[in-house]
Amino acid sequence: MLDNTSTKSLEDFMSFVQLRSAGQKEFHQAVSEVASDVLPWIRNKSEYRDARVLERLTEPDRALSFRVCWYDDDGELHINRGYRVQLTNAIGPYKGGLRFHPSVNESVLKFLAFEQAFKNSLTGLPLGSAKGGSDFDPKNRSNAEIMRFCQSFMSELYRHIGPDTDIPAGDIGVGAREIGYLYGQYKRIRNECVGVLTGKGLEYGGSALRSEATGYGVVHFTQCLLKHHGLALDGLTVAISGSGNVALHAAEKAVEMGAKVITLSDSGGYVLDPDGMSPEKLAWVTALKTDRRGRISEYVEEFNGEYHAGQSPWRVNCDIAMPCATQNEIDNDDAIQLIKNGCRVVAEGSNMPTGKDAIQSFIDAGVLFAPAKAANAGGVAMSGLEMSQNAQKRSWSDDELAQCLESIMLEIHDRCVEYATRTEDGRVNYRYGANVAGFKKVADAMLSFGVC
Ligand code: NDP
């Protein structure tokens, strides 16, 4: 039995969390970032404090792990570990992506599920929180190998999910191809055509704009933030990391809105194109990454520019940085360099890309910082709309969905602003606003249920 730590310092609170999740450093980082804003906010609110709501949220409803066996094309047997962390269904069924990457472990998935709780709350939709995946590495695997892995993974996962229970989607390493194989296996086992996954193909129950929504949403949120501070995106220079789903759609929308996108990256390094990336260049990268599954270094063989192996793009001059690859991509040195190089806005497309010190450096320097749980919530919001369409057994039009996405991102922006603190010159602290606004709805729902 541990004392009620909500009345105590962040250090005491984190000791409680660390004791119960030893060695889970990504999870500790995510909890600490939220707690540093939420603990002061609940200090004089005994209803949340006495019910120990924040502590309860650091203990998932359940965390499942399971064996996934599959054969490669040479007939060799492989054994991976699959996971599903169901964090909370306080405001709706569990919802969150699946990640296939060798770095996946319980700590990474608990951090992602924890973040997802606040993000899903901010969308205003009835979505609980979960995350899952496997330490399987899809790189250099044939389609047949990916299919066998996905089928084996779903052969266990299917018992824990359902359209009103838990609805996974994609994430790193899980795109349209993987969702197709996963859904096919679910359908085969259950003999049901239901909205149990989002990010499905348009031919079998998917939603228009789902694949674009996270990246587009990041840019819509950035526009709202700029407008709120009397600025505009048109003509600004944007550095983006990653070249996957989120990065490429963010780049596409930013260019459409008149910004100049000068970088993209992958795990090998980054490309700098000082002329800016046109829609045609971005279409070429999309084909490179989705059809040929090639490396970003090939960009400079096709177009002008420089390739910097083994580096991330945070040393370039830019107005806006959009990290869209993975967690912890911007450390404090990168933050200091970005500030020196004139960066005025950081909008997080990936989850927890910025270290805690780096976030503080940005905020202290007056850089407008859009945290992932607000800025990249467009993807899960569109997943929520895919679930609604599946339940209604109809499809909404592209235009209808595009408008929904824009208005949801504006609502998320305004929810952050409502709870945010401000500097003397009126700059909004979006990190604080997102943490508190995201927490409040989940916490109120939990209070309604009593102790459980
Ligand atoms: P993808 O798998 O489509 O792309 C990931 C990109 O990031 C690739 O370019 C990949 O390069 C790069 N990358 C991955 N790991 C590393 C690493 N350790 N170092 C450097 N680069 C890396 O994933 P998504 O675009 O879907 O996801 C990107 C981020 O956005 C993740 O943080 C995810 O959680 C978040 N997100 C995604 C959503 C979605 O709808 N897809 C929704 C909300 C958030 P390489 O190919 O070389 O590995």
Coordinates of C-alpha atoms and ligand atoms in Angstrom, one line a residue:
M1 CA 0.0 0.0 0.0
L2 CA 1.5 3.3 -1.1
D3 CA 0.5 6.7 0.2
N4 CA -1.5 9.2 -1.7
T5 CA 1.2 10.9 -3.7
S6 CA -1.0 13.4 -5.5
T7 CA -0.6 15.9 -2.7
K8 CA 3.2 15.6 -2.9
S9 CA 6.0 16.7 -5.3
L10 CA 6.6 15.5 -8.8
E11 CA 9.6 13.6 -7.5
D12 CA 7.4 11.7 -5.0
F13 CA 4.9 11.0 -7.6
M14 CA 7.5 9.7 -10.0
S15 CA 9.0 7.5 -7.3
F16 CA 5.6 5.9 -6.9
V17 CA 5.4 5.3 -10.7
Q18 CA 9.0 4.1 -11.0
L19 CA 8.6 1.6 -8.2
R20 CA 5.7 0.0 -10.0
S21 CA 7.3 0.0 -13.5
A22 CA 11.1 -0.4 -12.9
G23 CA 13.3 0.3 -16.0
Q24 CA 10.4 1.5 -18.2
K25 CA 12.2 4.8 -19.1
E26 CA 10.0 5.9 -22.0
F27 CA 6.9 5.3 -19.8
H28 CA 8.5 7.3 -17.0
Q29 CA 9.3 10.2 -19.4
A30 CA 5.7 10.4 -20.7
V31 CA 4.2 10.2 -17.2
S32 CA 6.6 12.8 -15.9
E33 CA 5.8 15.2 -18.7
V34 CA 2.1 15.0 -18.0
A35 CA 2.4 15.0 -14.2
S36 CA 4.5 18.1 -14.2
D37 CA 1.4 20.0 -15.5
V38 CA -1.4 18.0 -14.0
L39 CA -0.1 17.7 -10.4
P40 CA -0.1 21.5 -9.8
W41 CA -3.5 21.8 -11.5
I42 CA -5.1 19.2 -9.1
R43 CA -3.3 20.4 -6.0
N44 CA -6.4 22.3 -4.8
K45 CA -9.0 20.0 -6.4
S46 CA -9.6 17.3 -3.8
E47 CA -12.1 15.4 -6.0
Y48 CA -9.3 14.3 -8.4
R49 CA -6.6 14.1 -5.7
D50 CA -8.4 12.0 -3.2
A51 CA -9.6 9.6 -5.9
R52 CA -6.0 9.3 -7.0
V53 CA -7.1 9.6 -10.6
L54 CA -3.6 10.4 -12.1
E55 CA -2.0 7.4 -10.2
R56 CA -4.7 5.1 -11.4
L57 CA -4.1 6.2 -15.0
T58 CA -0.4 5.1 -14.7
E59 CA -1.6 1.5 -14.1
P60 CA -3.1 0.2 -17.4
D61 CA -6.4 -1.7 -17.2
R62 CA -4.4 -4.6 -18.5
A63 CA -1.2 -5.2 -20.5
L64 CA -1.1 -8.4 -22.5
S65 CA 1.8 -10.1 -24.2
F66 CA 1.9 -13.2 -26.3
R67 CA 4.0 -15.4 -28.6
V68 CA 4.0 -14.8 -32.3
C69 CA 5.5 -17.6 -34.4
W70 CA 5.9 -17.4 -38.2
Y71 CA 8.0 -19.0 -41.0
D72 CA 10.3 -16.9 -43.2
D73 CA 10.6 -17.6 -47.0
D74 CA 13.5 -20.0 -46.3
G75 CA 11.4 -22.1 -44.0
E76 CA 13.1 -20.9 -40.8
L77 CA 10.9 -20.5 -37.8
H78 CA 10.9 -17.1 -36.0
I79 CA 9.4 -16.2 -32.6
N80 CA 8.4 -12.6 -31.8
R81 CA 6.5 -11.1 -29.0
G82 CA 3.1 -9.4 -29.5
Y83 CA 1.6 -6.9 -27.1
R84 CA -1.6 -5.0 -26.4
V85 CA -1.7 -2.4 -23.6
Q86 CA -5.3 -1.4 -22.8
L87 CA -4.8 1.6 -20.7
T88 CA -8.3 3.0 -20.1
N89 CA -11.8 2.7 -21.5
A90 CA -13.2 5.4 -19.3
I91 CA -14.5 7.6 -22.2
G92 CA -14.9 4.9 -24.9
P93 CA -13.6 1.6 -26.3
Y94 CA -9.8 1.1 -26.2
K95 CA -8.3 2.8 -29.3
G96 CA -4.7 3.1 -30.5
G97 CA -2.3 1.9 -33.1
L98 CA -0.1 -1.2 -33.6
R99 CA 3.6 -0.7 -34.0
F100 CA 5.9 -3.2 -35.7
H101 CA 9.5 -2.2 -34.9
P102 CA 12.5 -4.0 -33.2
S103 CA 12.5 -1.3 -30.5
V104 CA 8.9 -2.2 -29.3
N105 CA 8.7 -3.3 -25.7
E106 CA 6.3 -2.8 -22.8
S107 CA 7.7 0.5 -21.8
V108 CA 7.4 2.0 -25.3
L109 CA 3.8 0.7 -25.6
K110 CA 2.8 2.0 -22.1
F111 CA 4.2 5.4 -23.0
L112 CA 2.2 5.4 -26.2
A113 CA -1.0 4.2 -24.6
F114 CA -0.6 6.8 -21.8
E115 CA -0.2 9.6 -24.3
Q116 CA -3.1 8.2 -26.3
A117 CA -5.5 8.6 -23.4
F118 CA -5.0 12.4 -23.3
K119 CA -4.9 12.7 -27.1
N120 CA -8.1 10.8 -27.6
S121 CA -9.8 12.8 -24.9
L122 CA -8.8 16.1 -26.7
T123 CA -10.5 15.0 -29.9
G124 CA -13.9 15.3 -28.2
L125 CA -14.8 11.8 -29.5
P126 CA -15.7 8.8 -27.3
L127 CA -12.4 7.0 -27.6
G128 CA -10.5 5.1 -24.8
S129 CA -6.8 4.4 -25.0
A130 CA -4.6 1.5 -26.0
K131 CA -1.4 0.7 -28.0
G132 CA 0.1 -2.6 -29.2
G133 CA 2.5 -4.1 -31.6
S134 CA 5.5 -6.4 -31.8
D135 CA 9.3 -6.3 -31.8
F136 CA 9.0 -7.8 -35.3
D137 CA 11.1 -5.9 -37.9
P138 CA 9.3 -5.6 -41.2
K139 CA 12.3 -4.1 -43.0
N140 CA 13.6 -6.3 -45.9
R141 CA 10.8 -8.8 -45.4
S142 CA 8.8 -10.1 -48.4
N143 CA 5.1 -9.6 -48.7
A144 CA 4.5 -13.3 -48.0
E145 CA 6.6 -13.0 -44.8
I146 CA 4.7 -9.9 -43.7
M147 CA 1.4 -11.7 -44.4
R148 CA 2.4 -14.8 -42.4
F149 CA 3.5 -12.6 -39.5
C150 CA 0.3 -10.5 -39.5
Q151 CA -1.9 -13.7 -39.6
S152 CA 0.0 -15.2 -36.7
F153 CA -0.2 -12.0 -34.7
M154 CA -4.0 -11.6 -35.3
S155 CA -4.5 -15.3 -34.4
E156 CA -4.0 -14.3 -30.8
L157 CA -4.9 -10.6 -30.8
Y158 CA -8.5 -11.3 -32.1
R159 CA -9.6 -12.5 -28.7
H160 CA -8.8 -9.2 -27.0
I161 CA -10.4 -6.8 -29.5
G162 CA -13.8 -6.0 -31.0
P163 CA -15.7 -3.1 -32.6
D164 CA -17.1 -2.1 -29.2
T165 CA -14.1 -3.3 -27.1
D166 CA -10.8 -2.3 -28.7
I167 CA -10.1 -1.0 -32.2
P168 CA -6.4 -1.0 -33.2
A169 CA -5.0 1.0 -36.2
G170 CA -1.6 1.5 -37.8
D171 CA 1.5 3.1 -36.5
I172 CA 5.3 2.7 -37.3
G173 CA 5.7 -0.3 -39.6
V174 CA 1.9 -0.9 -39.8
G175 CA 0.4 0.7 -42.9
A176 CA -2.3 -0.2 -45.4
R177 CA -0.7 -3.5 -46.4
E178 CA -0.4 -4.8 -42.8
I179 CA -3.9 -3.6 -41.8
G180 CA -5.2 -5.6 -44.8
Y181 CA -3.5 -8.8 -43.7
L182 CA -4.6 -8.3 -40.1
Y183 CA -8.2 -7.5 -41.0
G184 CA -8.3 -10.5 -43.4
Q185 CA -7.2 -12.8 -40.6
Y186 CA -9.7 -11.3 -38.1
K187 CA -12.5 -11.8 -40.6
R188 CA -11.5 -15.4 -41.3
I189 CA -11.4 -16.3 -37.6
R190 CA -14.6 -14.5 -36.5
N191 CA -16.6 -14.6 -39.7
E192 CA -17.6 -11.0 -39.1
C193 CA -17.2 -7.9 -41.2
V194 CA -17.1 -5.3 -38.5
G195 CA -15.1 -2.1 -37.8
V196 CA -12.5 -3.8 -35.6
L197 CA -9.6 -2.0 -37.1
T198 CA -9.3 1.4 -38.6
G199 CA -7.0 2.5 -41.5
K200 CA -8.8 -0.2 -43.6
G201 CA -8.7 0.0 -47.4
L202 CA -11.6 2.0 -49.0
E203 CA -12.8 -1.2 -50.7
Y204 CA -13.5 -3.0 -47.4
G205 CA -14.8 -0.4 -44.9
G206 CA -12.0 2.2 -44.7
S207 CA -12.6 5.9 -44.5
A208 CA -11.5 8.5 -47.1
L209 CA -8.7 10.6 -45.7
R210 CA -7.7 8.2 -42.9
S211 CA -4.1 7.8 -44.1
E212 CA -3.7 11.5 -44.7
A213 CA -5.4 12.6 -41.5
T214 CA -2.4 12.6 -39.0
G215 CA -0.1 14.6 -41.2
Y216 CA -2.8 16.9 -42.5
G217 CA -4.0 17.4 -39.0
V218 CA -0.5 18.5 -37.8
V219 CA -0.5 21.2 -40.4
H220 CA -4.1 22.3 -39.6
F221 CA -3.1 22.5 -35.9
T222 CA 0.0 24.5 -36.8
Q223 CA -2.2 26.9 -38.9
C224 CA -4.6 27.4 -35.9
L225 CA -1.6 28.1 -33.6
L226 CA 0.0 30.6 -36.0
K227 CA -3.3 32.4 -36.6
H228 CA -3.9 32.6 -32.8
H229 CA -0.6 34.4 -32.6
G230 CA -1.2 36.7 -35.6
L231 CA 1.1 34.7 -37.9
A232 CA 0.6 32.6 -41.1
L233 CA 2.1 29.5 -42.7
D234 CA 2.4 30.9 -46.2
G235 CA 6.1 31.4 -47.0
L236 CA 7.5 29.8 -43.9
T237 CA 10.3 27.2 -44.1
V238 CA 9.6 23.8 -42.6
A239 CA 12.0 21.1 -41.6
I240 CA 10.4 17.7 -41.3
S241 CA 11.9 14.4 -40.1
G242 CA 10.7 11.0 -41.2
S243 CA 9.4 9.9 -44.6
G244 CA 6.6 7.7 -43.6
N245 CA 2.8 8.2 -43.4
V246 CA 2.8 11.2 -41.1
A247 CA 5.9 13.0 -42.5
L248 CA 4.8 12.7 -46.1
H249 CA 1.2 13.9 -45.5
A250 CA 2.4 16.7 -43.3
A251 CA 4.8 17.8 -46.1
E252 CA 2.1 17.5 -48.7
K253 CA -0.3 19.7 -46.8
A254 CA 2.3 22.2 -45.7
V255 CA 3.4 22.7 -49.4
E256 CA -0.3 23.0 -50.4
M257 CA -0.6 25.8 -47.8
G258 CA 2.3 27.7 -49.2
A259 CA 5.1 26.6 -46.9
K260 CA 8.5 25.6 -48.1
V261 CA 9.5 22.0 -47.0
I262 CA 13.2 21.5 -47.1
T263 CA 14.0 18.2 -45.3
L264 CA 12.8 14.6 -44.9
S265 CA 14.6 11.7 -43.3
D266 CA 14.6 8.1 -42.4
S267 CA 16.6 6.0 -40.0
G268 CA 19.7 6.3 -42.3
G269 CA 19.9 10.1 -42.4
Y270 CA 18.2 13.2 -43.8
V271 CA 18.0 15.0 -47.2
L272 CA 18.1 18.8 -47.5
D273 CA 16.6 20.4 -50.5
P274 CA 17.1 24.1 -50.3
D275 CA 14.8 24.7 -53.3
G276 CA 11.9 23.2 -51.4
M277 CA 10.0 20.0 -52.2
S278 CA 7.3 20.3 -54.8
P279 CA 4.2 18.1 -54.9
E280 CA 5.9 16.1 -57.7
K281 CA 9.0 15.5 -55.6
L282 CA 6.8 14.4 -52.7
A283 CA 4.9 12.0 -54.9
W284 CA 8.2 10.5 -56.0
V285 CA 9.2 10.0 -52.4
T286 CA 5.8 8.4 -51.6
A287 CA 6.3 5.9 -54.4
L288 CA 9.9 5.3 -53.3
K289 CA 8.7 4.5 -49.7
T290 CA 5.5 2.7 -50.3
D291 CA 6.0 0.8 -53.6
R292 CA 9.8 0.3 -53.7
R293 CA 10.4 0.5 -50.0
G294 CA 13.7 2.4 -50.8
R295 CA 15.9 4.7 -48.7
I296 CA 15.6 8.5 -48.5
S297 CA 19.2 8.9 -49.7
E298 CA 18.0 8.1 -53.2
Y299 CA 16.3 11.5 -53.3
V300 CA 19.6 13.3 -54.1
E301 CA 20.2 10.9 -57.0
E302 CA 16.9 12.0 -58.5
F303 CA 16.8 15.7 -57.4
N304 CA 19.1 18.4 -56.2
G305 CA 20.0 18.5 -52.6
E306 CA 22.3 17.1 -49.9
Y307 CA 22.2 13.8 -48.1
H308 CA 23.5 13.7 -44.5
A309 CA 24.0 10.1 -43.4
G310 CA 23.4 9.3 -39.7
Q311 CA 22.1 12.8 -38.9
S312 CA 18.7 14.3 -38.1
P313 CA 17.6 17.5 -39.7
W314 CA 17.7 19.8 -36.7
R315 CA 20.8 21.8 -37.7
V316 CA 19.1 23.5 -40.6
N317 CA 17.7 27.1 -40.6
C318 CA 13.9 26.8 -40.5
D319 CA 10.9 28.6 -39.1
I320 CA 9.0 25.5 -38.2
A321 CA 10.3 22.1 -37.1
M322 CA 7.9 19.1 -37.5
P323 CA 9.4 15.9 -36.0
C324 CA 7.4 13.1 -37.7
A325 CA 9.6 10.0 -37.3
T326 CA 9.7 8.5 -33.8
Q327 CA 10.2 9.2 -30.0
N328 CA 13.1 11.2 -28.6
E329 CA 14.3 12.7 -31.9
I330 CA 15.0 16.2 -30.5
D331 CA 17.3 16.4 -27.5
N332 CA 18.3 19.6 -25.7
D333 CA 21.3 20.3 -28.0
D334 CA 19.0 20.0 -31.0
A335 CA 16.5 22.4 -29.4
I336 CA 19.2 25.0 -28.7
Q337 CA 20.5 24.7 -32.2
L338 CA 17.0 25.1 -33.7
I339 CA 16.4 28.2 -31.5
K340 CA 19.7 29.7 -32.7
N341 CA 18.7 29.0 -36.3
G342 CA 15.5 30.9 -36.0
C343 CA 12.9 28.2 -35.4
R344 CA 9.7 29.8 -34.0
V345 CA 7.3 26.8 -34.0
V346 CA 7.7 23.1 -33.2
A347 CA 4.7 20.9 -34.1
E348 CA 5.0 17.3 -33.1
G349 CA 3.8 14.8 -35.7
S350 CA 5.4 11.8 -34.0
N351 CA 4.7 10.8 -30.4
M352 CA 7.0 12.2 -27.7
P353 CA 9.7 13.3 -30.2
T354 CA 11.0 16.0 -28.0
G355 CA 12.8 15.4 -24.7
K356 CA 11.6 17.1 -21.5
D357 CA 14.5 19.5 -21.3
A358 CA 14.2 20.4 -25.0
I359 CA 10.5 21.2 -24.5
Q360 CA 11.4 23.5 -21.7
S361 CA 14.1 25.2 -23.8
F362 CA 11.6 25.8 -26.5
I363 CA 9.0 27.2 -24.1
D364 CA 11.6 29.4 -22.3
A365 CA 12.8 30.8 -25.6
G366 CA 9.3 31.7 -26.7
V367 CA 9.1 29.0 -29.4
L368 CA 5.4 28.0 -29.9
F369 CA 5.4 24.3 -29.0
A370 CA 2.5 22.1 -30.2
P371 CA 2.6 18.8 -28.3
A372 CA 1.9 15.5 -30.1
K373 CA -1.2 14.7 -28.1
A374 CA -2.9 17.8 -29.6
A375 CA -1.0 18.3 -32.9
N376 CA -1.1 14.7 -34.2
A377 CA -4.6 13.8 -32.9
G378 CA -6.1 14.1 -36.5
G379 CA -5.3 10.5 -37.2
V380 CA -7.2 9.0 -34.3
A381 CA -10.0 11.5 -34.8
M382 CA -10.4 10.3 -38.4
S383 CA -10.3 6.7 -37.0
G384 CA -13.2 7.7 -34.8
L385 CA -15.0 8.9 -37.9
E386 CA -14.2 5.6 -39.6
M387 CA -15.8 3.8 -36.7
S388 CA -18.9 6.0 -37.0
Q389 CA -19.1 5.2 -40.7
N390 CA -18.7 1.5 -40.1
A391 CA -21.5 1.5 -37.4
Q392 CA -23.8 3.4 -39.8
K393 CA -22.7 1.1 -42.7
R394 CA -22.1 4.0 -45.0
S395 CA -19.3 6.2 -46.3
W396 CA -19.0 9.9 -46.0
S397 CA -17.6 12.0 -48.8
D398 CA -14.0 13.3 -49.0
D399 CA -15.3 16.9 -48.6
E400 CA -17.4 16.1 -45.6
L401 CA -14.4 14.4 -43.9
A402 CA -11.9 17.1 -44.8
Q403 CA -14.2 19.6 -43.1
C404 CA -14.6 17.4 -40.1
L405 CA -10.9 17.1 -39.8
E406 CA -10.3 20.8 -40.0
S407 CA -13.0 21.6 -37.4
I408 CA -11.8 18.9 -35.0
M409 CA -8.2 20.3 -35.2
L410 CA -9.6 23.7 -34.4
E411 CA -11.6 22.4 -31.5
I412 CA -8.5 20.6 -30.1
H413 CA -6.6 23.9 -30.5
D414 CA -9.3 25.8 -28.7
R415 CA -9.5 23.2 -25.9
C416 CA -5.8 23.6 -25.3
V417 CA -6.0 27.4 -25.3
E418 CA -8.9 27.2 -22.8
Y419 CA -6.8 25.5 -20.2
A420 CA -3.3 26.8 -21.1
T421 CA -1.2 29.2 -19.2
R422 CA 0.3 32.2 -21.1
T423 CA 3.4 34.3 -21.0
E424 CA 3.3 38.0 -20.4
D425 CA 3.3 38.7 -24.1
G426 CA 0.4 36.3 -24.6
R427 CA 2.1 33.2 -26.0
V428 CA 0.1 30.1 -25.2
N429 CA 1.7 27.2 -23.3
Y430 CA 0.1 24.4 -25.4
R431 CA 1.8 21.6 -23.5
Y432 CA 0.1 22.7 -20.3
G433 CA -3.2 23.2 -22.0
A434 CA -3.2 19.9 -23.7
N435 CA -2.2 18.0 -20.6
V436 CA -4.8 19.6 -18.4
A437 CA -7.7 19.6 -20.9
G438 CA -6.9 16.0 -21.9
F439 CA -6.7 14.8 -18.3
K440 CA -9.9 16.5 -17.2
K441 CA -12.4 14.7 -19.4
V442 CA -10.9 11.2 -18.6
A443 CA -10.7 12.1 -14.9
D444 CA -14.3 13.2 -14.8
A445 CA -15.5 10.0 -16.5
M446 CA -13.4 7.9 -14.0
L447 CA -15.0 9.8 -11.0
S448 CA -18.4 8.9 -12.4
F449 CA -17.6 5.2 -12.2
G450 CA -16.5 5.2 -8.6
V451 CA -13.4 3.2 -7.6
C452 CA -12.5 0.6 -10.2
Ligands
NDP1 P1 5.9 5.0 -40.7 O1 6.4 3.6 -40.4 O2 5.0 5.3 -41.8 O3 7.2 6.0 -40.8 C1 8.1 6.1 -39.8 C2 9.3 7.0 -40.3 O4 10.1 7.3 -39.2 C3 10.1 6.3 -41.4 O5 10.6 7.3 -42.2 C4 11.2 5.7 -40.5 O6 12.4 5.5 -41.2 C5 11.4 6.8 -39.5 N1 11.9 6.2 -38.2 C6 11.4 5.2 -37.5 N2 12.2 4.9 -36.4 C7 13.2 5.7 -36.5 C8 14.4 5.9 -35.7 N3 14.6 5.2 -34.6 N4 15.3 6.9 -36.1 C9 15.1 7.6 -37.2 N5 14.0 7.5 -38.0 C10 13.1 6.5 -37.7 O7 5.2 5.6 -39.3 P2 4.2 6.7 -39.1 O8 4.5 7.8 -40.1 O9 2.8 6.1 -39.1 O10 4.5 7.2 -37.6 C11 5.5 8.2 -37.4 C12 5.2 8.7 -36.0 O11 3.9 9.3 -35.9 C13 5.3 7.7 -34.8 O12 5.8 8.3 -33.7 C14 3.8 7.4 -34.6 O13 3.5 6.9 -33.3 C15 3.2 8.7 -34.8 N6 1.8 8.7 -35.2 C16 1.3 8.1 -36.3 C17 0.0 8.1 -36.6 C18 -0.6 7.5 -37.8 O14 -1.8 7.7 -38.1 N7 0.2 6.7 -38.6 C19 -1.0 8.7 -35.7 C20 -0.4 9.5 -34.6 C21 0.9 9.5 -34.4 P3 12.8 4.0 -41.6 O15 11.9 3.6 -42.7 O16 14.2 4.1 -42.0 O17 12.7 3.1 -40.4

